[in-house]
């Protein structure tokens, strides 16, 4: 029995090495997704002109930022229609980190929006997932949402933005949905909500909630259809390359654990690639989000927003983003260029990820499969709620190098145990 306990203790000690490394690596990956940028001057406000004849739609961002796809995909869809005044708003007008390190300068603060609209609420408020959902830091957003809802605003929550609405008490007694990874937790946290599984979005009159991240595309198009007509929604879907409009798209059943490939990437990619994402004027909002979210959700890399000169840029529909570094000063392993920009010089060899027409995420996930492996790319599509009919999967089947690391540590530890045991046995008197 004593011999067994000794062996057990030694094996546990050996396994503790990769376990500690896995914990540190996973926490580092999470922090990299949500980390704020450095202090920089706030660019002058340049929101679109307000047309009182159009309904107003706003995408709200919290003080600690929001999920990049939840924010930018609905914004581009609404802006592409030309039928709405569309603004990004936040408690204060200062750079807000979107996941992956893309810093957005909101068009308006809550106070600025009130000055622009007067006592009238926006016609539609889009609520993305916030990294601090359920925490006291979200109280300014929750209080503002309660006021807008009381004044007649229609609501759209994207992904775990459903948790934001639930924590504000705006979903009590109502059917709603959210990302499949969070539905079980939300059911416990917000039992007054009737959480729905297996639907891309749930329409409950003045509130529409959506499932995982890119289900927000379906939910936004649904609101466009309700507010501006089916033809306008179909044109918006075509403009962004979303061929699934009007079809039934399946969603994933709730699960409590990520796929094995995600666990391996989070735990054992101890030195992930540092990837620069080039910000350039005129880039599409969905193109930007597709790179930051695909790389971020894969847990295989860290992204850094860079520009050629360090100056803020304006996206296709007028959003302002501030880079965290210049291309010349950043220490990068790779450089991804979203959108149609070409001829980039300086830094690593540029990778032009949107090299074919279609939905930007299809191309980004396909590129991820070639760079990493198919299992990682399939996990990323799954967590994004991206149907895989438009994404080609190529490359290695599995993340072999990260998998090899814990295996190698365990084998080395086992070999060391055998050596120690044999040395001790040889020293015993005969």
Short mmCIF file of C-alpha atoms in Angstrom, two decimals:
data_model
loop_
_atom_site.label_atom_id
_atom_site.label_comp_id
_atom_site.label_asym_id
_atom_site.label_seq_id
_atom_site.Cartn_x
_atom_site.Cartn_y
_atom_site.Cartn_z
CA UNK A 1 0.00 0.00 0.00
CA UNK A 2 2.85 2.39 0.85
CA UNK A 3 4.47 1.70 -2.52
CA UNK A 4 1.21 2.47 -4.32
CA UNK A 5 0.81 5.74 -2.40
CA UNK A 6 4.36 6.78 -3.26
CA UNK A 7 3.79 6.11 -6.94
CA UNK A 8 0.46 7.91 -6.82
CA UNK A 9 2.01 10.97 -5.14
CA UNK A 10 4.83 11.09 -7.67
CA UNK A 11 2.45 10.79 -10.64
CA UNK A 12 0.29 13.58 -9.21
CA UNK A 13 3.40 15.74 -8.84
CA UNK A 14 4.33 15.12 -12.46
CA UNK A 15 0.83 15.88 -13.70
CA UNK A 16 0.79 19.08 -11.66
CA UNK A 17 3.34 20.63 -14.02
CA UNK A 18 1.11 20.56 -17.12
CA UNK A 19 -1.94 21.31 -14.97
CA UNK A 20 -0.40 24.54 -13.66
CA UNK A 21 0.72 25.43 -17.16
CA UNK A 22 -2.75 24.74 -18.50
CA UNK A 23 -4.36 26.98 -15.90
CA UNK A 24 -1.96 29.85 -16.55
CA UNK A 25 -2.35 29.44 -20.30
CA UNK A 26 -6.15 29.37 -20.18
CA UNK A 27 -6.32 32.46 -17.95
CA UNK A 28 -3.89 34.24 -20.26
CA UNK A 29 -6.04 33.39 -23.29
CA UNK A 30 -9.16 34.73 -21.55
CA UNK A 31 -7.40 37.91 -20.45
CA UNK A 32 -6.12 38.49 -23.98
CA UNK A 33 -9.68 38.35 -25.34
CA UNK A 34 -11.00 41.02 -22.97
CA UNK A 35 -7.96 43.15 -22.14
CA UNK A 36 -8.38 46.94 -22.51
CA UNK A 37 -6.03 48.92 -24.68
CA UNK A 38 -3.58 51.65 -23.62
CA UNK A 39 -4.69 55.20 -22.98
CA UNK A 40 -4.94 57.19 -26.22
CA UNK A 41 -6.52 60.49 -27.21
CA UNK A 42 -10.22 60.14 -28.01
CA UNK A 43 -10.82 61.08 -31.66
CA UNK A 44 -13.30 63.84 -32.35
CA UNK A 45 -16.89 62.67 -32.63
CA UNK A 46 -18.14 62.12 -36.16
CA UNK A 47 -21.50 60.32 -35.89
CA UNK A 48 -23.69 60.11 -38.98
CA UNK A 49 -26.14 62.94 -39.53
CA UNK A 50 -29.53 62.30 -37.99
CA UNK A 51 -32.53 61.97 -40.29
CA UNK A 52 -35.73 62.42 -38.25
CA UNK A 53 -37.71 60.66 -40.98
CA UNK A 54 -35.89 57.38 -40.30
CA UNK A 55 -36.20 55.08 -37.28
CA UNK A 56 -33.16 55.02 -35.02
CA UNK A 57 -31.29 51.84 -34.11
CA UNK A 58 -28.45 51.79 -31.59
CA UNK A 59 -25.91 49.14 -30.58
CA UNK A 60 -24.97 49.54 -26.92
CA UNK A 61 -21.48 48.80 -25.58
CA UNK A 62 -20.61 48.57 -21.88
CA UNK A 63 -17.79 50.29 -20.04
CA UNK A 64 -15.73 47.09 -20.26
CA UNK A 65 -16.56 46.57 -23.92
CA UNK A 66 -18.52 43.83 -25.66
CA UNK A 67 -18.14 40.79 -27.92
CA UNK A 68 -16.90 41.96 -31.31
CA UNK A 69 -19.26 39.97 -33.56
CA UNK A 70 -22.31 40.70 -31.41
CA UNK A 71 -21.58 44.39 -31.85
CA UNK A 72 -20.37 44.80 -35.42
CA UNK A 73 -22.51 42.30 -37.35
CA UNK A 74 -25.87 43.88 -36.35
CA UNK A 75 -24.39 47.34 -36.88
CA UNK A 76 -23.31 46.61 -40.46
CA UNK A 77 -26.60 44.92 -41.34
CA UNK A 78 -28.65 47.84 -40.07
CA UNK A 79 -26.36 50.43 -41.66
CA UNK A 80 -26.31 48.59 -45.00
CA UNK A 81 -30.07 48.92 -45.36
CA UNK A 82 -29.92 52.72 -45.48
CA UNK A 83 -33.29 52.73 -43.69
CA UNK A 84 -32.11 53.58 -40.16
CA UNK A 85 -30.13 56.12 -38.21
CA UNK A 86 -27.56 53.72 -36.72
CA UNK A 87 -25.26 54.60 -33.83
CA UNK A 88 -23.02 52.82 -31.36
CA UNK A 89 -23.61 54.14 -27.84
CA UNK A 90 -22.01 53.66 -24.42
CA UNK A 91 -22.21 55.21 -20.96
CA UNK A 92 -19.19 57.36 -21.86
CA UNK A 93 -17.62 58.18 -25.22
CA UNK A 94 -14.16 56.66 -24.89
CA UNK A 95 -12.43 53.65 -26.50
CA UNK A 96 -14.17 50.40 -25.55
CA UNK A 97 -12.44 47.03 -26.05
CA UNK A 98 -14.22 44.56 -28.28
CA UNK A 99 -13.08 40.97 -27.85
CA UNK A 100 -9.70 40.24 -29.37
CA UNK A 101 -8.35 43.75 -28.80
CA UNK A 102 -10.28 45.87 -31.29
CA UNK A 103 -10.95 49.24 -29.66
CA UNK A 104 -14.15 50.97 -30.76
CA UNK A 105 -14.84 54.64 -30.09
CA UNK A 106 -18.66 54.80 -29.72
CA UNK A 107 -20.49 57.34 -31.82
CA UNK A 108 -22.35 58.76 -28.84
CA UNK A 109 -22.55 58.61 -25.07
CA UNK A 110 -25.92 57.99 -23.48
CA UNK A 111 -26.13 61.72 -22.79
CA UNK A 112 -25.21 62.55 -26.40
CA UNK A 113 -27.96 60.26 -27.67
CA UNK A 114 -30.53 61.88 -25.38
CA UNK A 115 -29.54 65.28 -26.75
CA UNK A 116 -29.96 64.00 -30.29
CA UNK A 117 -33.31 62.22 -29.78
CA UNK A 118 -34.85 64.32 -27.05
CA UNK A 119 -37.39 62.48 -24.87
CA UNK A 120 -37.93 59.83 -27.54
CA UNK A 121 -36.31 56.41 -27.11
CA UNK A 122 -34.51 54.69 -29.98
CA UNK A 123 -36.77 52.50 -32.06
CA UNK A 124 -34.43 49.51 -31.70
CA UNK A 125 -31.70 48.77 -29.14
CA UNK A 126 -29.21 45.99 -29.86
CA UNK A 127 -27.60 44.44 -26.76
CA UNK A 128 -24.44 42.36 -27.34
CA UNK A 129 -22.79 40.07 -24.81
CA UNK A 130 -20.79 42.01 -22.23
CA UNK A 131 -17.72 40.50 -20.53
CA UNK A 132 -18.98 41.64 -17.11
CA UNK A 133 -22.58 40.43 -17.43
CA UNK A 134 -24.17 40.10 -13.99
CA UNK A 135 -21.53 42.29 -12.30
CA UNK A 136 -22.16 45.71 -10.70
CA UNK A 137 -20.12 47.38 -13.47
CA UNK A 138 -23.00 46.75 -15.89
CA UNK A 139 -25.47 48.79 -13.81
CA UNK A 140 -25.25 51.95 -15.99
CA UNK A 141 -26.17 49.87 -19.05
CA UNK A 142 -28.95 47.99 -17.26
CA UNK A 143 -30.47 51.17 -15.86
CA UNK A 144 -30.36 52.80 -19.30
CA UNK A 145 -31.96 49.72 -20.90
CA UNK A 146 -34.81 49.78 -18.39
CA UNK A 147 -35.54 53.40 -19.25
CA UNK A 148 -35.46 52.77 -23.02
CA UNK A 149 -37.75 49.74 -22.70
CA UNK A 150 -40.19 51.72 -20.54
CA UNK A 151 -40.23 54.41 -23.24
CA UNK A 152 -41.16 51.95 -25.96
CA UNK A 153 -37.82 50.84 -27.45
CA UNK A 154 -37.78 47.45 -29.13
CA UNK A 155 -34.95 45.19 -28.00
CA UNK A 156 -32.62 42.72 -29.69
CA UNK A 157 -30.18 40.74 -27.57
CA UNK A 158 -27.36 38.95 -29.36
CA UNK A 159 -25.91 35.77 -27.89
CA UNK A 160 -25.24 36.32 -24.16
CA UNK A 161 -26.70 39.78 -24.42
CA UNK A 162 -29.73 37.78 -23.28
CA UNK A 163 -28.01 37.58 -19.90
CA UNK A 164 -27.71 41.36 -19.83
CA UNK A 165 -31.45 41.77 -20.44
CA UNK A 166 -32.22 39.04 -17.91
CA UNK A 167 -30.03 40.65 -15.25
CA UNK A 168 -31.90 43.93 -15.88
CA UNK A 169 -35.21 42.16 -15.21
CA UNK A 170 -36.41 42.76 -18.76
CA UNK A 171 -36.99 39.08 -19.59
CA UNK A 172 -38.88 37.97 -16.47
CA UNK A 173 -41.81 35.78 -17.42
CA UNK A 174 -40.80 35.81 -21.10
CA UNK A 175 -39.33 33.21 -23.47
CA UNK A 176 -35.74 33.95 -24.46
CA UNK A 177 -32.56 32.28 -25.65
CA UNK A 178 -28.78 32.74 -25.54
CA UNK A 179 -25.56 30.91 -26.45
CA UNK A 180 -25.67 27.15 -26.02
CA UNK A 181 -22.66 27.25 -23.67
CA UNK A 182 -24.51 29.56 -21.24
CA UNK A 183 -28.11 28.36 -21.31
CA UNK A 184 -27.76 25.99 -18.37
CA UNK A 185 -25.98 28.62 -16.27
CA UNK A 186 -28.52 31.30 -17.18
CA UNK A 187 -31.34 28.93 -16.24
CA UNK A 188 -29.94 28.85 -12.72
CA UNK A 189 -29.03 32.53 -12.52
CA UNK A 190 -32.29 33.87 -13.97
CA UNK A 191 -35.02 31.31 -13.22
CA UNK A 192 -37.84 33.80 -13.95
CA UNK A 193 -36.93 33.64 -17.65
CA UNK A 194 -38.35 30.84 -19.83
CA UNK A 195 -35.11 29.85 -21.57
CA UNK A 196 -35.66 28.28 -24.99
CA UNK A 197 -33.32 25.76 -26.59
CA UNK A 198 -32.94 24.80 -30.23
CA UNK A 199 -33.90 28.10 -31.91
CA UNK A 200 -31.71 30.71 -33.67
CA UNK A 201 -33.89 33.46 -32.25
CA UNK A 202 -37.01 33.89 -30.13
CA UNK A 203 -39.51 36.62 -31.07
CA UNK A 204 -41.60 37.77 -28.12
CA UNK A 205 -43.14 40.88 -29.61
CA UNK A 206 -41.08 43.87 -28.59
CA UNK A 207 -38.09 41.71 -27.58
CA UNK A 208 -36.13 39.37 -29.83
CA UNK A 209 -33.33 37.27 -28.30
CA UNK A 210 -30.84 35.22 -30.29
CA UNK A 211 -28.76 32.12 -29.68
CA UNK A 212 -24.98 31.87 -30.26
CA UNK A 213 -22.92 34.67 -31.76
CA UNK A 214 -23.83 34.61 -35.47
CA UNK A 215 -27.45 33.86 -34.67
CA UNK A 216 -27.44 37.60 -34.19
CA UNK A 217 -27.35 37.92 -37.99
CA UNK A 218 -30.68 36.09 -38.18
CA UNK A 219 -32.15 38.11 -35.32
CA UNK A 220 -31.08 41.42 -36.87
CA UNK A 221 -32.47 40.48 -40.29
CA UNK A 222 -35.70 39.46 -38.57
CA UNK A 223 -36.02 42.93 -37.04
CA UNK A 224 -35.18 44.54 -40.40
CA UNK A 225 -37.94 42.47 -41.97
CA UNK A 226 -40.41 43.56 -39.29
CA UNK A 227 -39.46 47.24 -39.43
CA UNK A 228 -38.62 47.75 -43.12
CA UNK A 229 -39.97 44.76 -45.04
CA UNK A 230 -38.78 41.41 -46.34
CA UNK A 231 -37.24 42.83 -49.50
CA UNK A 232 -35.02 45.19 -47.51
CA UNK A 233 -33.95 42.32 -45.25
CA UNK A 234 -33.16 40.11 -48.25
CA UNK A 235 -31.04 42.88 -49.79
CA UNK A 236 -29.16 43.35 -46.50
CA UNK A 237 -28.47 39.60 -46.29
CA UNK A 238 -27.16 39.65 -49.85
CA UNK A 239 -24.97 42.67 -49.11
CA UNK A 240 -23.11 40.78 -46.36
CA UNK A 241 -23.03 37.44 -48.18
CA UNK A 242 -25.44 35.68 -45.78
CA UNK A 243 -27.08 33.07 -48.01
CA UNK A 244 -29.09 31.47 -45.18
CA UNK A 245 -31.73 34.21 -44.92
CA UNK A 246 -35.19 32.68 -45.08
CA UNK A 247 -33.92 29.16 -44.33
CA UNK A 248 -34.02 27.10 -41.14
CA UNK A 249 -30.54 27.03 -39.64
CA UNK A 250 -29.90 24.50 -36.84
CA UNK A 251 -28.37 25.46 -33.50
CA UNK A 252 -26.32 23.43 -31.07
CA UNK A 253 -27.77 21.75 -28.02
CA UNK A 254 -26.59 23.17 -24.67
CA UNK A 255 -23.29 21.73 -23.45
CA UNK A 256 -21.32 22.39 -20.30
CA UNK A 257 -17.83 21.78 -21.71
CA UNK A 258 -15.90 22.99 -24.77
CA UNK A 259 -14.67 20.51 -27.36
CA UNK A 260 -11.39 18.68 -26.71
CA UNK A 261 -9.59 20.75 -29.34
CA UNK A 262 -10.56 23.97 -27.54
CA UNK A 263 -9.31 22.61 -24.22
CA UNK A 264 -6.00 21.59 -25.78
CA UNK A 265 -5.56 25.00 -27.42
CA UNK A 266 -6.44 26.93 -24.27
CA UNK A 267 -4.29 24.79 -22.01
CA UNK A 268 -1.23 23.83 -23.99
CA UNK A 269 -0.54 26.49 -26.61
CA UNK A 270 1.88 28.10 -24.19
CA UNK A 271 3.36 30.38 -26.85
CA UNK A 272 0.50 31.26 -29.24
CA UNK A 273 1.12 33.31 -32.36
CA UNK A 274 0.94 37.07 -32.01
CA UNK A 275 -1.19 38.12 -34.97
CA UNK A 276 -1.49 41.68 -36.16
CA UNK A 277 -4.84 42.62 -37.70
CA UNK A 278 -4.44 45.61 -39.97
CA UNK A 279 -7.00 48.40 -39.59
CA UNK A 280 -7.57 50.36 -42.80
CA UNK A 281 -10.12 52.98 -43.78
CA UNK A 282 -13.19 51.55 -45.48
CA UNK A 283 -12.90 48.01 -44.08
CA UNK A 284 -16.22 46.26 -43.52
CA UNK A 285 -17.37 45.90 -39.94
CA UNK A 286 -18.20 42.21 -40.41
CA UNK A 287 -14.85 41.64 -42.11
CA UNK A 288 -13.08 43.04 -39.05
CA UNK A 289 -15.20 41.03 -36.62
CA UNK A 290 -14.70 37.82 -38.58
CA UNK A 291 -10.93 37.96 -38.08
CA UNK A 292 -10.88 39.02 -34.43
CA UNK A 293 -13.59 36.56 -33.37
CA UNK A 294 -12.39 33.61 -35.44
CA UNK A 295 -8.86 33.91 -34.10
CA UNK A 296 -10.06 34.66 -30.57
CA UNK A 297 -12.62 31.88 -30.31
CA UNK A 298 -10.10 29.36 -31.66
CA UNK A 299 -7.90 29.98 -28.58
CA UNK A 300 -4.89 29.42 -30.85
CA UNK A 301 -3.51 32.97 -31.09
CA UNK A 302 -3.47 36.51 -29.70
CA UNK A 303 -4.61 39.36 -31.90
CA UNK A 304 -3.38 42.96 -31.95
CA UNK A 305 -5.05 45.80 -33.85
CA UNK A 306 -2.41 47.70 -35.83
CA UNK A 307 -2.42 50.40 -38.48
CA UNK A 308 0.27 51.69 -40.79
CA UNK A 309 0.60 55.02 -38.98
CA UNK A 310 -1.09 54.53 -35.61
CA UNK A 311 -3.95 56.87 -36.52
CA UNK A 312 -7.65 56.05 -35.98
CA UNK A 313 -9.53 54.59 -38.95
CA UNK A 314 -13.12 54.81 -40.15
CA UNK A 315 -14.87 51.64 -41.24
CA UNK A 316 -17.16 51.16 -44.24
CA UNK A 317 -20.20 52.57 -42.46
CA UNK A 318 -18.41 55.17 -40.38
CA UNK A 319 -17.36 53.55 -37.10
CA UNK A 320 -14.16 54.80 -35.48
CA UNK A 321 -11.48 52.35 -34.32
CA UNK A 322 -8.14 53.14 -32.70
CA UNK A 323 -5.17 50.78 -33.17
CA UNK A 324 -3.01 49.59 -30.31
CA UNK A 325 0.26 49.77 -32.24
CA UNK A 326 1.78 50.74 -35.56
CA UNK A 327 2.75 48.03 -38.00
CA UNK A 328 6.40 49.04 -37.82
CA UNK A 329 6.57 48.90 -34.01
CA UNK A 330 4.58 45.73 -33.33
CA UNK A 331 6.41 42.45 -32.67
CA UNK A 332 4.28 40.08 -34.75
CA UNK A 333 4.46 36.47 -35.88
CA UNK A 334 1.85 36.98 -38.60
CA UNK A 335 -0.19 39.75 -40.21
CA UNK A 336 -3.81 39.38 -41.33
CA UNK A 337 -5.36 42.00 -43.59
CA UNK A 338 -9.19 42.00 -43.50
CA UNK A 339 -11.32 43.22 -46.37
CA UNK A 340 -10.20 44.45 -49.78
CA UNK A 341 -7.00 46.27 -48.79
CA UNK A 342 -4.02 45.05 -50.82
CA UNK A 343 -0.37 45.96 -51.34
CA UNK A 344 0.55 46.18 -47.66
CA UNK A 345 4.27 46.56 -46.99
CA UNK A 346 6.18 46.31 -43.75
CA UNK A 347 5.88 43.67 -41.04
CA UNK A 348 5.32 39.96 -41.72
CA UNK A 349 4.08 38.74 -45.09
CA UNK A 350 0.43 39.90 -45.25
CA UNK A 351 -2.33 37.30 -45.35
CA UNK A 352 -5.34 38.57 -47.29
CA UNK A 353 -7.98 36.44 -45.62
CA UNK A 354 -11.02 37.70 -47.55
CA UNK A 355 -9.76 36.48 -50.89
CA UNK A 356 -13.09 35.33 -52.32
CA UNK A 357 -16.69 36.56 -52.29
CA UNK A 358 -19.21 35.33 -49.76
CA UNK A 359 -19.74 35.62 -46.02
CA UNK A 360 -16.59 36.90 -44.32
CA UNK A 361 -16.67 34.29 -41.54
CA UNK A 362 -16.71 31.40 -44.03
CA UNK A 363 -13.43 32.62 -45.49
CA UNK A 364 -11.90 33.35 -42.07
CA UNK A 365 -12.75 29.89 -40.69
CA UNK A 366 -11.41 28.23 -43.84
CA UNK A 367 -8.14 30.13 -43.45
CA UNK A 368 -8.00 29.09 -39.78
CA UNK A 369 -8.29 25.40 -40.72
CA UNK A 370 -5.33 25.74 -43.08
CA UNK A 371 -3.21 27.57 -40.51
CA UNK A 372 -4.04 25.42 -37.49
CA UNK A 373 -6.11 22.27 -38.02
CA UNK A 374 -9.59 21.10 -38.89
CA UNK A 375 -10.64 20.26 -35.31
CA UNK A 376 -9.82 23.79 -34.13
CA UNK A 377 -11.65 25.35 -37.08
CA UNK A 378 -14.73 23.18 -36.51
CA UNK A 379 -14.79 24.15 -32.83
CA UNK A 380 -14.54 27.80 -33.81
CA UNK A 381 -17.45 27.48 -36.24
CA UNK A 382 -19.43 25.71 -33.55
CA UNK A 383 -18.90 28.35 -30.89
CA UNK A 384 -19.62 31.09 -33.46
CA UNK A 385 -22.85 29.29 -34.47
CA UNK A 386 -21.58 29.41 -38.05
CA UNK A 387 -23.18 26.83 -40.35
CA UNK A 388 -20.38 24.91 -42.05
CA UNK A 389 -21.98 24.62 -45.49
CA UNK A 390 -19.97 27.61 -46.75
CA UNK A 391 -16.63 26.97 -45.04
CA UNK A 392 -14.07 24.60 -46.53
CA UNK A 393 -11.97 22.68 -44.01
CA UNK A 394 -8.41 21.82 -45.01
CA UNK A 395 -5.15 21.06 -43.25
CA UNK A 396 -4.18 18.78 -40.38
CA UNK A 397 -6.94 16.89 -38.60
CA UNK A 398 -5.91 17.75 -35.04
CA UNK A 399 -3.73 20.21 -33.01
CA UNK A 400 -0.95 17.66 -32.66
CA UNK A 401 1.82 19.91 -31.31
CA UNK A 402 -0.18 21.27 -28.34
CA UNK A 403 -1.42 17.74 -27.64
CA UNK A 404 2.13 16.42 -27.68
CA UNK A 405 3.22 18.79 -24.89
CA UNK A 406 1.30 17.25 -21.93
CA UNK A 407 1.93 13.76 -23.31
CA UNK A 408 5.66 14.46 -23.44
CA UNK A 409 5.65 15.85 -19.90
CA UNK A 410 3.85 12.81 -18.54
CA UNK A 411 6.18 10.41 -20.37
CA UNK A 412 9.25 12.27 -19.12
CA UNK A 413 7.86 12.22 -15.61
CA UNK A 414 7.12 8.51 -15.82
CA UNK A 415 10.63 7.86 -17.11
CA UNK A 416 12.08 9.87 -14.24
CA UNK A 417 10.04 7.84 -11.76
CA UNK A 418 11.36 4.59 -13.19
CA UNK A 419 14.96 5.86 -13.03
CA UNK A 420 14.58 7.01 -9.43
CA UNK A 421 13.04 3.71 -8.42
CA UNK A 422 15.83 1.70 -10.08
CA UNK A 423 18.56 3.87 -8.51
CA UNK A 424 17.04 3.39 -5.07
CA UNK A 425 16.73 -0.34 -5.64
CA UNK A 426 20.38 -0.57 -6.71
CA UNK A 427 21.54 1.20 -3.52
CA UNK A 428 19.74 -1.16 -1.19
CA UNK A 429 22.07 -3.70 0.49
CA UNK A 430 21.88 -7.13 -1.05
#
